[in-house]
Amino acid sequence: MAALAAGALVLTAGCSTDGGSSGTAGVGTPRVPRSSPAAPKPSASPDLPPAKGSVRVVSTLTEGLDSPWGLAALPGGDLLVSSRDKGTITRIDGKTGKKTLLGAVPGVSPAGEGGLLGLAVSPTYGADHMIYAYFTTESDNRIARMQYDENGTTPGRLLGAPDTILRGIPKGSIHNGGRIAFGPDHMLYAGTGESGDDGLAQDKKSLAGKILRMTPDGEPLHGNPAADSVVYSYGHRNVQGLAWDGHGQLWASEFGQDTWDELNRIVPGGNYGWPEAEGKAGKKGFIDPVAQWKTSEASPSGLAFAKGSLWMAGLRGKRLWRIPLSGGDREPLAAPQSFLEGKYGRLRTVLAAGGDKLWLVTSNTDTRGTPKPGDDRILVLAVR
């Protein structure tokens, strides 16, 4: 692999104060006990992607969504989408795009960048029918799970009462994080923001400005960097996307401030520098991002892995970024490419749909975009 040239990665593409994000990842290994190792074991190396890729919009799955944020796939191919501002969860038929309102999540308090954010489906959904949600309340950000009654007959009343598994994540008018996803180890990961208080990102006792790792019940794993803590990595400004590559390596997209947005390779216990470092600062004790973008070209949100590349949605940048991975995990195979620039406006969430397909959610009804007829929508993409 070392013989493959990895194009110079002096990138100009980034992010500042601009909305939230999402990314998600699949699950595929047996459930790990509470004393599991801190990181998933890597799988066999996949084939390397081409240095140059392509994106084709296959179809529009559905339209008319209000402030969509989180996206999660149900077994069988249907989707769940959250409305940040309405605090509701809607099911989208994966073939016809038909929308069915499941209900509102009690306690959601939308304001600024807060509201009903990330969604995840239980790795044991076939047995428990549990949906997980990250949301803002009057006092904090928290994660709760609800049982979805698929046999219910009354739209809008298909969700059980929320069972809060983690509370006390600091909230703010900006930087609430919000992405949640189950990893290959069947543990739940969450990306949080520093809520506008820079100092919290370096405070290991705070849940703000972190990536968290916990059991499906919200408990810390003893294999985490600190005993009895859900903190997995720290020094983050506002994590908006989470995804795992074919090796089981975790990646995260993150808002910078005025200069650089970031794509980070996450290691347990890693300090990613905020507020002491932004972008590739080269400062001792901090982990530099693998890639960086000017804030006008990214404001990275959701993150997904497909066909050997990471795919990153951009809010302010209004484009989809492709980052081909070399297999060595430390540097991309080639410089990132951008697609769909300006064509669909702000892009919020991207989710792998299997094979060469992605689902992509626009974000033009979040008060920061310019909605067009049909916004917001879920697009089906074919990628290479």
Short mmCIF file of N, CA, C and O in Angstrom, two decimals, residues 177-275:
data_model
loop_
_atom_site.label_atom_id
_atom_site.label_comp_id
_atom_site.label_asym_id
_atom_site.label_seq_id
_atom_site.Cartn_x
_atom_site.Cartn_y
_atom_site.Cartn_z
N GLY A 177 -23.39 19.22 19.34
CA GLY A 177 -23.05 17.89 18.83
C GLY A 177 -24.31 17.22 18.32
O GLY A 177 -25.11 17.82 17.61
N GLY A 178 -24.49 15.93 18.67
CA GLY A 178 -25.76 15.29 18.37
C GLY A 178 -25.71 14.00 17.59
O GLY A 178 -26.69 13.27 17.52
N ARG A 179 -24.57 13.67 16.98
CA ARG A 179 -24.53 12.43 16.21
C ARG A 179 -24.39 11.23 17.12
O ARG A 179 -23.54 11.23 18.03
N ILE A 180 -25.20 10.22 16.91
CA ILE A 180 -25.05 8.95 17.62
C ILE A 180 -25.05 7.81 16.61
O ILE A 180 -25.67 7.90 15.55
N ALA A 181 -24.33 6.74 16.95
CA ALA A 181 -24.26 5.58 16.06
C ALA A 181 -23.75 4.38 16.85
O ALA A 181 -22.92 4.53 17.75
N PHE A 182 -24.24 3.21 16.50
CA PHE A 182 -23.70 1.98 17.05
C PHE A 182 -22.52 1.54 16.20
O PHE A 182 -22.59 1.52 14.96
N GLY A 183 -21.41 1.22 16.87
CA GLY A 183 -20.21 0.81 16.17
C GLY A 183 -20.21 -0.67 15.85
O GLY A 183 -21.14 -1.41 16.19
N PRO A 184 -19.13 -1.15 15.19
CA PRO A 184 -19.01 -2.57 14.88
C PRO A 184 -19.00 -3.46 16.12
O PRO A 184 -19.24 -4.66 16.03
N ASP A 185 -18.69 -2.87 17.29
CA ASP A 185 -18.69 -3.62 18.55
C ASP A 185 -20.06 -3.62 19.22
O ASP A 185 -20.21 -4.12 20.34
N HIS A 186 -21.06 -3.04 18.55
CA HIS A 186 -22.43 -2.92 19.08
C HIS A 186 -22.52 -2.02 20.31
O HIS A 186 -23.49 -2.07 21.06
N MET A 187 -21.51 -1.19 20.52
CA MET A 187 -21.57 -0.18 21.56
C MET A 187 -22.05 1.13 20.95
O MET A 187 -21.89 1.37 19.75
N LEU A 188 -22.63 2.00 21.78
CA LEU A 188 -23.18 3.26 21.31
C LEU A 188 -22.15 4.38 21.46
O LEU A 188 -21.58 4.57 22.53
N TYR A 189 -21.93 5.13 20.37
CA TYR A 189 -21.00 6.25 20.34
C TYR A 189 -21.80 7.53 20.13
O TYR A 189 -22.80 7.54 19.41
N ALA A 190 -21.33 8.63 20.73
CA ALA A 190 -22.00 9.92 20.59
C ALA A 190 -20.97 11.01 20.42
O ALA A 190 -19.95 11.03 21.12
N GLY A 191 -21.23 11.94 19.50
CA GLY A 191 -20.38 13.11 19.32
C GLY A 191 -21.03 14.31 19.98
O GLY A 191 -22.20 14.59 19.73
N THR A 192 -20.31 15.02 20.83
CA THR A 192 -20.86 16.17 21.53
C THR A 192 -20.10 17.44 21.15
O THR A 192 -18.98 17.39 20.63
N GLY A 193 -20.70 18.60 21.42
CA GLY A 193 -20.04 19.88 21.22
C GLY A 193 -19.70 20.50 22.56
O GLY A 193 -20.18 20.06 23.61
N GLU A 194 -18.88 21.56 22.51
CA GLU A 194 -18.49 22.20 23.78
C GLU A 194 -19.49 23.27 24.19
O GLU A 194 -19.24 24.03 25.11
N SER A 195 -20.62 23.34 23.50
CA SER A 195 -21.77 24.19 23.85
C SER A 195 -21.43 25.68 23.86
O SER A 195 -22.12 26.48 24.49
N GLY A 196 -20.32 26.06 23.20
CA GLY A 196 -19.90 27.45 23.19
C GLY A 196 -18.97 27.82 24.32
O GLY A 196 -18.48 28.95 24.37
N ASP A 197 -18.68 26.87 25.22
CA ASP A 197 -17.75 27.09 26.33
C ASP A 197 -16.47 26.32 26.02
O ASP A 197 -16.35 25.12 26.28
N ASP A 198 -15.47 27.01 25.44
CA ASP A 198 -14.26 26.36 24.94
C ASP A 198 -13.59 25.45 25.96
O ASP A 198 -13.11 24.36 25.63
N GLY A 199 -13.54 25.90 27.21
CA GLY A 199 -12.78 25.18 28.22
C GLY A 199 -13.29 23.78 28.50
O GLY A 199 -12.54 22.93 28.99
N LEU A 200 -14.56 23.52 28.21
CA LEU A 200 -15.12 22.19 28.50
C LEU A 200 -14.51 21.09 27.65
O LEU A 200 -14.51 19.93 28.05
N ALA A 201 -14.01 21.44 26.48
CA ALA A 201 -13.46 20.42 25.58
C ALA A 201 -12.24 19.73 26.18
O ALA A 201 -12.00 18.55 25.92
N GLN A 202 -11.44 20.44 27.00
CA GLN A 202 -10.25 19.86 27.62
C GLN A 202 -10.52 19.31 29.01
O GLN A 202 -9.64 18.70 29.61
N ASP A 203 -11.73 19.49 29.51
CA ASP A 203 -12.09 19.01 30.85
C ASP A 203 -12.62 17.58 30.74
O ASP A 203 -13.73 17.35 30.28
N LYS A 204 -11.82 16.62 31.18
CA LYS A 204 -12.21 15.21 31.03
C LYS A 204 -13.40 14.84 31.90
O LYS A 204 -14.02 13.79 31.69
N LYS A 205 -13.74 15.68 32.87
CA LYS A 205 -14.89 15.39 33.71
C LYS A 205 -16.20 15.87 33.08
O LYS A 205 -17.29 15.51 33.55
N SER A 206 -16.10 16.69 32.05
CA SER A 206 -17.28 17.19 31.34
C SER A 206 -17.58 16.28 30.15
O SER A 206 -16.67 15.73 29.52
N LEU A 207 -18.86 16.15 29.80
CA LEU A 207 -19.26 15.38 28.63
C LEU A 207 -19.27 16.22 27.36
O LEU A 207 -19.58 15.71 26.27
N ALA A 208 -18.93 17.50 27.47
CA ALA A 208 -18.96 18.41 26.32
C ALA A 208 -17.64 18.37 25.56
O ALA A 208 -16.57 18.21 26.14
N GLY A 209 -17.72 18.50 24.22
CA GLY A 209 -16.52 18.51 23.40
C GLY A 209 -15.82 17.17 23.38
O GLY A 209 -14.59 17.09 23.37
N LYS A 210 -16.61 16.10 23.31
CA LYS A 210 -16.07 14.75 23.43
C LYS A 210 -16.69 13.82 22.37
O LYS A 210 -17.70 14.12 21.75
N ILE A 211 -16.06 12.65 22.22
CA ILE A 211 -16.74 11.48 21.66
C ILE A 211 -16.92 10.52 22.82
O ILE A 211 -15.97 10.25 23.58
N LEU A 212 -18.13 10.04 23.00
CA LEU A 212 -18.48 9.17 24.11
C LEU A 212 -18.70 7.74 23.60
O LEU A 212 -19.17 7.54 22.48
N ARG A 213 -18.38 6.77 24.44
CA ARG A 213 -18.62 5.35 24.12
C ARG A 213 -19.26 4.70 25.33
O ARG A 213 -18.76 4.82 26.45
N MET A 214 -20.37 4.01 25.10
CA MET A 214 -21.14 3.44 26.21
C MET A 214 -21.85 2.16 25.77
O MET A 214 -21.95 1.87 24.57
N THR A 215 -22.35 1.41 26.73
CA THR A 215 -23.17 0.25 26.42
C THR A 215 -24.53 0.73 25.92
O THR A 215 -24.89 1.90 26.07
N PRO A 216 -25.34 -0.16 25.34
CA PRO A 216 -26.69 0.26 24.93
C PRO A 216 -27.55 0.73 26.10
O PRO A 216 -28.59 1.37 25.87
N ASP A 217 -27.14 0.45 27.33
CA ASP A 217 -27.86 0.94 28.51
C ASP A 217 -27.30 2.26 29.01
O ASP A 217 -27.75 2.78 30.04
N GLY A 218 -26.29 2.82 28.31
CA GLY A 218 -25.71 4.09 28.72
C GLY A 218 -24.62 3.99 29.75
O GLY A 218 -24.19 5.01 30.32
N GLU A 219 -24.12 2.79 30.02
CA GLU A 219 -23.09 2.59 31.04
C GLU A 219 -21.70 2.68 30.44
O GLU A 219 -21.48 2.29 29.28
N PRO A 220 -20.71 3.18 31.20
CA PRO A 220 -19.33 3.19 30.70
C PRO A 220 -18.79 1.78 30.61
O PRO A 220 -19.22 0.88 31.34
N LEU A 221 -17.83 1.60 29.70
CA LEU A 221 -17.16 0.31 29.57
C LEU A 221 -15.81 0.38 30.26
O LEU A 221 -15.08 1.37 30.10
N HIS A 222 -15.44 -0.65 30.97
CA HIS A 222 -14.17 -0.62 31.69
C HIS A 222 -12.98 -0.60 30.74
O HIS A 222 -11.88 -0.27 31.14
N GLY A 223 -13.20 -0.94 29.48
CA GLY A 223 -12.12 -0.85 28.50
C GLY A 223 -11.93 0.54 27.94
O GLY A 223 -11.00 0.76 27.14
N ASN A 224 -12.76 1.49 28.32
CA ASN A 224 -12.59 2.87 27.87
C ASN A 224 -11.30 3.47 28.45
O ASN A 224 -10.75 2.93 29.42
N PRO A 225 -10.82 4.59 27.90
CA PRO A 225 -9.55 5.17 28.38
C PRO A 225 -9.51 5.42 29.88
O PRO A 225 -8.46 5.24 30.51
N ALA A 226 -10.62 5.89 30.47
CA ALA A 226 -10.67 6.10 31.92
C ALA A 226 -11.73 5.17 32.51
O ALA A 226 -12.82 5.03 31.95
N ALA A 227 -11.39 4.52 33.61
CA ALA A 227 -12.31 3.58 34.23
C ALA A 227 -13.61 4.26 34.60
O ALA A 227 -13.63 5.37 35.13
N ASP A 228 -14.71 3.60 34.29
CA ASP A 228 -16.04 4.08 34.67
C ASP A 228 -16.36 5.45 34.10
O ASP A 228 -17.07 6.24 34.71
N SER A 229 -15.85 5.75 32.92
CA SER A 229 -16.18 6.99 32.22
C SER A 229 -16.59 6.66 30.80
O SER A 229 -16.01 5.76 30.15
N VAL A 230 -17.57 7.39 30.27
CA VAL A 230 -17.99 7.18 28.89
C VAL A 230 -17.15 8.00 27.91
O VAL A 230 -17.31 7.89 26.70
N VAL A 231 -16.21 8.83 28.41
CA VAL A 231 -15.39 9.65 27.53
C VAL A 231 -14.39 8.77 26.78
O VAL A 231 -13.61 8.03 27.37
N TYR A 232 -14.42 8.88 25.44
CA TYR A 232 -13.58 8.06 24.56
C TYR A 232 -12.44 8.89 23.97
O TYR A 232 -11.32 8.43 23.83
N SER A 233 -12.74 10.14 23.57
CA SER A 233 -11.73 11.08 23.11
C SER A 233 -12.19 12.49 23.48
O SER A 233 -13.37 12.71 23.76
N TYR A 234 -11.27 13.45 23.48
CA TYR A 234 -11.62 14.79 23.95
C TYR A 234 -10.88 15.85 23.14
O TYR A 234 -10.14 15.55 22.20
N GLY A 235 -11.11 17.13 23.52
CA GLY A 235 -10.51 18.22 22.77
C GLY A 235 -11.20 18.48 21.45
O GLY A 235 -10.58 18.93 20.48
N HIS A 236 -12.53 18.24 21.40
CA HIS A 236 -13.31 18.47 20.19
C HIS A 236 -14.13 19.75 20.33
O HIS A 236 -14.63 20.06 21.41
N ARG A 237 -14.32 20.45 19.22
CA ARG A 237 -15.13 21.66 19.24
C ARG A 237 -16.61 21.34 19.05
O ARG A 237 -17.46 21.78 19.82
N ASN A 238 -16.93 20.58 18.00
CA ASN A 238 -18.33 20.22 17.75
C ASN A 238 -18.37 19.06 16.77
O ASN A 238 -18.36 19.25 15.55
N VAL A 239 -18.40 17.84 17.28
CA VAL A 239 -18.41 16.64 16.45
C VAL A 239 -19.78 16.49 15.80
O VAL A 239 -20.80 16.48 16.47
N GLN A 240 -19.78 16.34 14.47
CA GLN A 240 -21.02 16.28 13.74
C GLN A 240 -21.22 15.00 12.94
O GLN A 240 -22.32 14.72 12.48
N GLY A 241 -20.19 14.23 12.71
CA GLY A 241 -20.30 12.99 11.95
C GLY A 241 -19.45 11.89 12.55
O GLY A 241 -18.34 12.15 13.02
N LEU A 242 -19.96 10.66 12.53
CA LEU A 242 -19.24 9.48 12.99
C LEU A 242 -19.39 8.38 11.96
O LEU A 242 -20.49 8.13 11.46
N ALA A 243 -18.28 7.71 11.62
CA ALA A 243 -18.35 6.59 10.68
C ALA A 243 -17.16 5.68 10.89
O ALA A 243 -16.08 6.13 11.33
N TRP A 244 -17.34 4.41 10.57
CA TRP A 244 -16.27 3.41 10.67
C TRP A 244 -15.92 2.92 9.27
O TRP A 244 -16.81 2.68 8.44
N ASP A 245 -14.61 2.75 9.02
CA ASP A 245 -14.19 2.26 7.71
C ASP A 245 -14.17 0.72 7.70
O ASP A 245 -14.61 0.08 8.66
N GLY A 246 -13.65 0.14 6.63
CA GLY A 246 -13.64 -1.31 6.49
C GLY A 246 -12.72 -2.02 7.45
O GLY A 246 -12.77 -3.25 7.58
N HIS A 247 -11.86 -1.29 8.16
CA HIS A 247 -10.98 -1.87 9.18
C HIS A 247 -11.57 -1.77 10.57
O HIS A 247 -10.95 -2.20 11.54
N GLY A 248 -12.74 -1.15 10.71
CA GLY A 248 -13.31 -0.91 12.02
C GLY A 248 -12.75 0.33 12.68
O GLY A 248 -12.95 0.55 13.88
N GLN A 249 -12.03 1.18 11.92
CA GLN A 249 -11.46 2.41 12.44
C GLN A 249 -12.52 3.51 12.47
O GLN A 249 -13.23 3.74 11.49
N LEU A 250 -12.63 4.20 13.61
CA LEU A 250 -13.59 5.29 13.78
C LEU A 250 -13.03 6.60 13.24
O LEU A 250 -11.89 6.97 13.52
N TRP A 251 -13.88 7.33 12.49
CA TRP A 251 -13.57 8.65 11.96
C TRP A 251 -14.64 9.63 12.41
O TRP A 251 -15.79 9.24 12.64
N ALA A 252 -14.28 10.91 12.52
CA ALA A 252 -15.23 11.94 12.94
C ALA A 252 -15.01 13.22 12.16
O ALA A 252 -13.86 13.63 11.94
N SER A 253 -16.10 13.86 11.77
CA SER A 253 -16.04 15.18 11.15
C SER A 253 -16.38 16.22 12.20
O SER A 253 -17.23 15.99 13.06
N GLU A 254 -15.73 17.38 12.11
CA GLU A 254 -15.81 18.35 13.20
C GLU A 254 -15.72 19.79 12.71
O GLU A 254 -14.90 20.11 11.85
N PHE A 255 -16.58 20.64 13.27
CA PHE A 255 -16.54 22.07 12.99
C PHE A 255 -15.29 22.70 13.57
O PHE A 255 -14.99 22.56 14.76
N GLY A 256 -14.59 23.48 12.73
CA GLY A 256 -13.56 24.36 13.25
C GLY A 256 -14.19 25.70 13.62
O GLY A 256 -15.41 25.84 13.68
N GLN A 257 -13.35 26.71 13.81
CA GLN A 257 -13.88 28.03 14.17
C GLN A 257 -13.82 28.96 12.97
O GLN A 257 -14.77 29.05 12.21
N ASP A 258 -12.71 29.65 12.79
CA ASP A 258 -12.61 30.62 11.71
C ASP A 258 -11.71 30.16 10.58
O ASP A 258 -11.70 30.77 9.51
N THR A 259 -10.93 29.11 10.81
CA THR A 259 -9.90 28.76 9.84
C THR A 259 -10.08 27.38 9.23
O THR A 259 -10.19 27.24 8.02
N TRP A 260 -10.10 26.33 10.07
CA TRP A 260 -10.08 24.98 9.55
C TRP A 260 -11.19 24.10 10.14
O TRP A 260 -11.36 24.04 11.35
N ASP A 261 -11.90 23.40 9.25
CA ASP A 261 -12.74 22.27 9.64
C ASP A 261 -11.90 21.01 9.55
O ASP A 261 -10.87 20.98 8.86
N GLU A 262 -12.36 19.94 10.20
CA GLU A 262 -11.48 18.78 10.36
C GLU A 262 -12.16 17.45 10.07
O GLU A 262 -13.35 17.27 10.35
N LEU A 263 -11.34 16.51 9.56
CA LEU A 263 -11.66 15.09 9.55
C LEU A 263 -10.63 14.41 10.43
O LEU A 263 -9.41 14.51 10.17
N ASN A 264 -11.08 13.74 11.49
CA ASN A 264 -10.17 13.15 12.46
C ASN A 264 -10.27 11.63 12.50
O ASN A 264 -11.36 11.07 12.42
N ARG A 265 -9.10 11.00 12.62
CA ARG A 265 -9.01 9.57 12.89
C ARG A 265 -8.99 9.40 14.40
O ARG A 265 -8.09 9.90 15.07
N ILE A 266 -9.99 8.73 14.94
CA ILE A 266 -10.18 8.71 16.39
C ILE A 266 -9.47 7.52 17.03
O ILE A 266 -9.65 6.37 16.61
N VAL A 267 -8.67 7.83 18.05
CA VAL A 267 -8.02 6.79 18.84
C VAL A 267 -8.47 6.95 20.29
O VAL A 267 -8.73 8.07 20.75
N PRO A 268 -8.60 5.86 21.03
CA PRO A 268 -9.05 5.96 22.43
C PRO A 268 -8.13 6.85 23.25
O PRO A 268 -6.90 6.71 23.21
N GLY A 269 -8.71 7.79 23.97
CA GLY A 269 -7.94 8.67 24.83
C GLY A 269 -7.28 9.83 24.12
O GLY A 269 -6.58 10.62 24.76
N GLY A 270 -7.49 9.96 22.80
CA GLY A 270 -6.83 11.00 22.04
C GLY A 270 -7.33 12.40 22.39
O GLY A 270 -8.51 12.60 22.66
N ASN A 271 -6.39 13.37 22.38
CA ASN A 271 -6.72 14.78 22.61
C ASN A 271 -6.60 15.50 21.27
O ASN A 271 -5.50 15.61 20.71
N TYR A 272 -7.71 16.02 20.76
CA TYR A 272 -7.75 16.60 19.42
C TYR A 272 -7.59 18.12 19.42
O TYR A 272 -7.79 18.74 18.38
N GLY A 273 -7.21 18.69 20.57
CA GLY A 273 -6.62 20.01 20.58
C GLY A 273 -7.46 21.21 20.91
O GLY A 273 -6.92 22.22 21.35
N TRP A 274 -8.77 21.16 20.67
CA TRP A 274 -9.56 22.37 20.89
C TRP A 274 -9.63 22.71 22.38
O TRP A 274 -9.79 21.80 23.19
N PRO A 275 -9.48 23.99 22.78
CA PRO A 275 -9.33 25.19 21.96
C PRO A 275 -7.88 25.61 21.72
O PRO A 275 -7.64 26.70 21.21
#
